[in-house]
CSV table of C-alpha atoms in Angstrom, one decimal:
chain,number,residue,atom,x,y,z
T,29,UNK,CA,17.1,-2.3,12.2
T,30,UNK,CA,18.7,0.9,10.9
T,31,UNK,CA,16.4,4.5,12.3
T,32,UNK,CA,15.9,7.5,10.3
T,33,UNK,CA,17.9,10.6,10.9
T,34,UNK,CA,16.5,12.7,13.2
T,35,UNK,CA,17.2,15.7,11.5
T,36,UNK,CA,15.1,15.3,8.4
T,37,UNK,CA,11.5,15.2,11.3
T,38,UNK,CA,8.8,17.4,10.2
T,39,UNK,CA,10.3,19.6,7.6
T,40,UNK,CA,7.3,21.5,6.4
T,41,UNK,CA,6.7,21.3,2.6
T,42,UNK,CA,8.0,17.6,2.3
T,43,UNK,CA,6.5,15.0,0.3
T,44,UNK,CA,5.4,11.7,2.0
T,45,UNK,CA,4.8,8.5,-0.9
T,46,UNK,CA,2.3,6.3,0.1
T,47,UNK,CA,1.7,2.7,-1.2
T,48,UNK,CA,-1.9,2.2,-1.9
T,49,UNK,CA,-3.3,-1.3,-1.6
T,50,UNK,CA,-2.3,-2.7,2.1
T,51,UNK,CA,-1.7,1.1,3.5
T,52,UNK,CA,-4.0,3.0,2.5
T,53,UNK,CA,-7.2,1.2,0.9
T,54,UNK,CA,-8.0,-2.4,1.9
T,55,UNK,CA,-7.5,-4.8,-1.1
T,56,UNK,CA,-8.3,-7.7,-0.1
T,57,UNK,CA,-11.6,-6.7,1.2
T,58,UNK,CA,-11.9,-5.8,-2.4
T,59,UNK,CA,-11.1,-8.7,-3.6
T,60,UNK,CA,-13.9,-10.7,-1.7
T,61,UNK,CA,-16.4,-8.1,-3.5
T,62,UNK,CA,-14.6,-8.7,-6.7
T,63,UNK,CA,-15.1,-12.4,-6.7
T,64,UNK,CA,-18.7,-12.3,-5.9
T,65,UNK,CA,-19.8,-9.9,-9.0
T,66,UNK,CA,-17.4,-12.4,-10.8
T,67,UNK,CA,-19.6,-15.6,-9.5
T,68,UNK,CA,-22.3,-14.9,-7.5
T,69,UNK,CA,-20.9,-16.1,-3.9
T,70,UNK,CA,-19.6,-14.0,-1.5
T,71,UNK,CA,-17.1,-16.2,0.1
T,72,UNK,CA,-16.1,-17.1,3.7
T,73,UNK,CA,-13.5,-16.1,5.7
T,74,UNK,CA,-10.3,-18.6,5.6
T,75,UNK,CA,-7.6,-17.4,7.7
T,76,UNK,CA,-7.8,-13.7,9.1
T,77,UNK,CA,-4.0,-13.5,9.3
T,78,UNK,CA,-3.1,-14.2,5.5
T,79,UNK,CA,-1.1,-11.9,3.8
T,80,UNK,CA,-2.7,-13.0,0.5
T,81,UNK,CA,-6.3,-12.2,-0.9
T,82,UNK,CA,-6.5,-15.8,-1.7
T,83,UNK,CA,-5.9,-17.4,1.1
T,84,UNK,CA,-7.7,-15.1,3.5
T,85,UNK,CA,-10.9,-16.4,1.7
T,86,UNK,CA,-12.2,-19.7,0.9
T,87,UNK,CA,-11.5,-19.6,-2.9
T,88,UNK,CA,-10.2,-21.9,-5.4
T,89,UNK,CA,-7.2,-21.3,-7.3
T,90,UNK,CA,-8.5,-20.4,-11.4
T,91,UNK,CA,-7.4,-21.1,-14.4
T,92,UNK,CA,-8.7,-20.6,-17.6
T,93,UNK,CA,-12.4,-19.2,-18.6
T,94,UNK,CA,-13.1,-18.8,-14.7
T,95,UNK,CA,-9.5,-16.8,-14.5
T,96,UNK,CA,-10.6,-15.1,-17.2
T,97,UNK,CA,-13.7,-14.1,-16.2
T,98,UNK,CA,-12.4,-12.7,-12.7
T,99,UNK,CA,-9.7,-11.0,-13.9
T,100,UNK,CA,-12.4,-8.9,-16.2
T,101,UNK,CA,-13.7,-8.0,-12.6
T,102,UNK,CA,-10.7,-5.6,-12.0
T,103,UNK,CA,-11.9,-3.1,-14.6
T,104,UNK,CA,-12.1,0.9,-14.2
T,105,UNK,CA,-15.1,0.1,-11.6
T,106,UNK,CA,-12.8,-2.1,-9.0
T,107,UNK,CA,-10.2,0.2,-8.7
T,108,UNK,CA,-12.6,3.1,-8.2
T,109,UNK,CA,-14.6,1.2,-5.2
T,110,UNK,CA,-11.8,-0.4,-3.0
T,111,UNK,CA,-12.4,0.5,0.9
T,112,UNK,CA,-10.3,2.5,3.0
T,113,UNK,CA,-8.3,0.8,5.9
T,114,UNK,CA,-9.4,1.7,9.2
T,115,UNK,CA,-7.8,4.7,10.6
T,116,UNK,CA,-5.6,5.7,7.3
T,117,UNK,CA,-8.1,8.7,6.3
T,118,UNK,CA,-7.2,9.7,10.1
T,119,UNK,CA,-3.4,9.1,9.8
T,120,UNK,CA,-3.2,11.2,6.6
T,121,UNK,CA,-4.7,14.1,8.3
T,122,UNK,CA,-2.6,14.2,10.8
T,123,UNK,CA,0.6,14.0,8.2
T,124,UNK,CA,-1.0,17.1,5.9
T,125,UNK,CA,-2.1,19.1,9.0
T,126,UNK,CA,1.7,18.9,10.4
T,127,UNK,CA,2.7,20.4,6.4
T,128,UNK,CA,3.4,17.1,4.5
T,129,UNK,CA,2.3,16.7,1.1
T,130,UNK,CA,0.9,13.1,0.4
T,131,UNK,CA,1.5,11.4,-2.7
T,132,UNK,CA,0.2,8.0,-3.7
T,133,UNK,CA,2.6,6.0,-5.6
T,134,UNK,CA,1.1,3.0,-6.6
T,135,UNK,CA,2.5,-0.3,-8.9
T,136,UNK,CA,-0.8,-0.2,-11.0
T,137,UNK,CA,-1.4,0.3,-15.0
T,138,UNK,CA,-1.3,3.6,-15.9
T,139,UNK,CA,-5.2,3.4,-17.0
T,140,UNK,CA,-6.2,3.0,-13.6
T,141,UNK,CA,-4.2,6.1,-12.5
T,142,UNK,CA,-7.5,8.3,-12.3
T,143,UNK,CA,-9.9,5.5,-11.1
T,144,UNK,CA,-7.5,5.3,-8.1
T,145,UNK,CA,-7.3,9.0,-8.0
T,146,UNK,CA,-11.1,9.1,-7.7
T,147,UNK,CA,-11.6,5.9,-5.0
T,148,UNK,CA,-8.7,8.2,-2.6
T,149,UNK,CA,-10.6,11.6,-3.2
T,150,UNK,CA,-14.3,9.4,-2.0
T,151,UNK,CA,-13.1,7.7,0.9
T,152,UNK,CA,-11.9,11.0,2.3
T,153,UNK,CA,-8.0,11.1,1.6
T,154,UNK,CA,-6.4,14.5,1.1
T,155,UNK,CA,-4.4,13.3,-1.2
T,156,UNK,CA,-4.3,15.3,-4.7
T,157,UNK,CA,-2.1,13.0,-6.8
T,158,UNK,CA,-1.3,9.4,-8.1
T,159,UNK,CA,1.6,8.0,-9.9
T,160,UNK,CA,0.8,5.1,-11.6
T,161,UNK,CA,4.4,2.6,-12.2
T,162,UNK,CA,2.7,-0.6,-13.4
T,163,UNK,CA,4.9,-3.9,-12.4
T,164,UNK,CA,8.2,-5.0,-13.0
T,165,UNK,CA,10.1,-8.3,-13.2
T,166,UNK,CA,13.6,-6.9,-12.9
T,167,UNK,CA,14.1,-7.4,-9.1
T,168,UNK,CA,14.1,-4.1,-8.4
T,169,UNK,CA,10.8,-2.0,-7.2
T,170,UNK,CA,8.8,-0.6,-10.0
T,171,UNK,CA,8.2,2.1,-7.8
T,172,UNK,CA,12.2,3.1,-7.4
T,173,UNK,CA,12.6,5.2,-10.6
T,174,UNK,CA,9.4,6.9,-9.8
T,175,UNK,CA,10.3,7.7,-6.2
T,176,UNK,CA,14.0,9.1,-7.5
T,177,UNK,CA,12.1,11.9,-9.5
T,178,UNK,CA,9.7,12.7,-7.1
T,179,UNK,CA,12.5,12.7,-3.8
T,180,UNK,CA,9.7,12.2,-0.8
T,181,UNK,CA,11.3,12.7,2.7
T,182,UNK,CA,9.7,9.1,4.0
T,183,UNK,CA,7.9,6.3,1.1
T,184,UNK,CA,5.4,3.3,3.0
T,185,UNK,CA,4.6,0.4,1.8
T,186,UNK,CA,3.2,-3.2,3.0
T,187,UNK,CA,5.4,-5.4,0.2
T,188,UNK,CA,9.3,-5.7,1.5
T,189,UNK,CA,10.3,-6.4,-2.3
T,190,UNK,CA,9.1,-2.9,-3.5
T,191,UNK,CA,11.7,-1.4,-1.3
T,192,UNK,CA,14.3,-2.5,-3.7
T,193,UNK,CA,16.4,-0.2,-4.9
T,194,UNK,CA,14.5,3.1,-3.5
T,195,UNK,CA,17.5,5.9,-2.5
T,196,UNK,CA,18.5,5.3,1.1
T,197,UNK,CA,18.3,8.3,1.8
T,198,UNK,CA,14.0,8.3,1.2
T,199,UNK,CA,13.0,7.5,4.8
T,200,UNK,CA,11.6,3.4,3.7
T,201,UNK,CA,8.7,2.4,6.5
T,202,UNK,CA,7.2,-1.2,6.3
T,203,UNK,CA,3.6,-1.8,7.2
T,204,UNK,CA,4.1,-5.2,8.5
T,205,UNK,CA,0.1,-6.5,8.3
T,206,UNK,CA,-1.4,-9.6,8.1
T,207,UNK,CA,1.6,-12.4,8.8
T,208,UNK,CA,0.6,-15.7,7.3
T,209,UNK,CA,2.4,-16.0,3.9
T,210,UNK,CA,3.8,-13.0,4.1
T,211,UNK,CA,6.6,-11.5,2.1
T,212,UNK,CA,8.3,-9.7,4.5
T,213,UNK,CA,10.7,-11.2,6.5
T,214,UNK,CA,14.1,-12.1,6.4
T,215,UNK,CA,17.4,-10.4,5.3
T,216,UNK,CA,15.8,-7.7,3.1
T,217,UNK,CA,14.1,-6.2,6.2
T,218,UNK,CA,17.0,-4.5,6.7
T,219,UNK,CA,16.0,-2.5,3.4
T,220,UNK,CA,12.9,-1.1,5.8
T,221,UNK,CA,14.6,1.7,8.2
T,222,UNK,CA,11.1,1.3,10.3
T,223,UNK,CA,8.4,-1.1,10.8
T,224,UNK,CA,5.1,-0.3,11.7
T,225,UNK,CA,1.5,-2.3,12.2
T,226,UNK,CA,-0.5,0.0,9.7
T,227,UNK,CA,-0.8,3.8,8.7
T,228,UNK,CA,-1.7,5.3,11.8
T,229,UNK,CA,1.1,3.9,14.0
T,230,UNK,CA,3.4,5.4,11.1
T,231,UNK,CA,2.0,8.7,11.6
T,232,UNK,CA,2.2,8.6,15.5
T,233,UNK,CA,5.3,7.7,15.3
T,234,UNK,CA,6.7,9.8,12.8
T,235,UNK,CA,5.3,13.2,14.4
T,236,UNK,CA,6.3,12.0,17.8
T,237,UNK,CA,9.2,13.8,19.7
T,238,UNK,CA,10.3,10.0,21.0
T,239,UNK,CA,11.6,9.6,17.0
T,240,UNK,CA,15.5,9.6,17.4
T,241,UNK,CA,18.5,8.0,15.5
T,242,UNK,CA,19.9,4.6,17.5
């Protein structure tokens, strides 16, 4: 596993990107909210460990008027109403108060860019500014050309494939969460130059003195 260079810790001024959905606001919490304004039934937990919305809760796999029908659910009022992880409003205190600007960078349409704006600002996060990338089916993040312009010092994310093709020289940390059916394992970990549990654990460890090149 490559480590950052040393010599780039706690440059006052620097940006820090920040993924939204797995880092900093819980999504799949959401989701369970999402599918009972969509149908009425607030489901059950399936497997606490799955990567995956749907297959962390018992629900059925949707297709037509019932996939339409949820998918109206993630309108201007989802993204504005999503719940904060545990400790991340804490972690992203910490990262300001030691002079890091925090910018969310996030692969969702662009008309969502001030909903998710507005759900940050309420759950606490001192965080000023969203850039909005939508998807891509390239192969390469749809976050990279976005994170060339804006040049953050470190970027974290929870999705190993949105690590493509980001400058190796942007610090690239993986929040490695829930395991089951997850996408981040094999070779293209070694696009990840750390690996941490959640937000928090990033932020220890990044404003730690123990941070040193191997």
């Amino acid at each position: 596993m490559k480590k950052y260079n040393n010599s780039f810790k706690q440059r006052s001024g620097s940006i820090i990107a920040l993924d939204a959905d797995g880092v900093l606001l819980d999504y799949n919490a959401a989701y369970r909210l999402a599918w009972e304004r969509a149908f009425g039934l607030l489901p059950d937990l399936r497997d606490k460990n799955a990567y995956w919305a749907i297959d962390r809760w018992d629900v059925s796999r949707l297709d037509g008027m019932e996939l339409i029908k949820f998918r109206a659910c993630f309108d201007e009022q989802y993204w504005k109403s999503i719940p904060a992880i545990p400790n991340a409003v804490k972690a992203c205190e910490e990262l300001c108060s030691a002079g890091y600007e925090l910018v969310c960078v996030s692969a969702i349409e662009s008309q969502f860019q001030h909903a998710r704006l507005q759900n940050l600002q309420e759950c606490g996060f001192p965080i000023e500014r969203v850039i909005a990338t939508s998807g891509s089916n390239t192969g390469i993040s749809p976050k990279a050309a976005a994170l060339r312009e804006l040049n953050p010092i470190a970027f974290v994310d929870d999705f190993l494939p949105y690590l493509r093709g980001i400058p190796d020289d942007i610090h690239a940390a993986l929040i490695m969460r829930e395991p089951n059916g997850s996408p981040n394992l094999g070779g293209e970990l070694n696009l990840a130059h750390s690996l941490h549990p959640d937000l928090q654990a990033f932020a220890s460890w990044w404003l730690s003195e123990s941070r040193c090149v191997e």
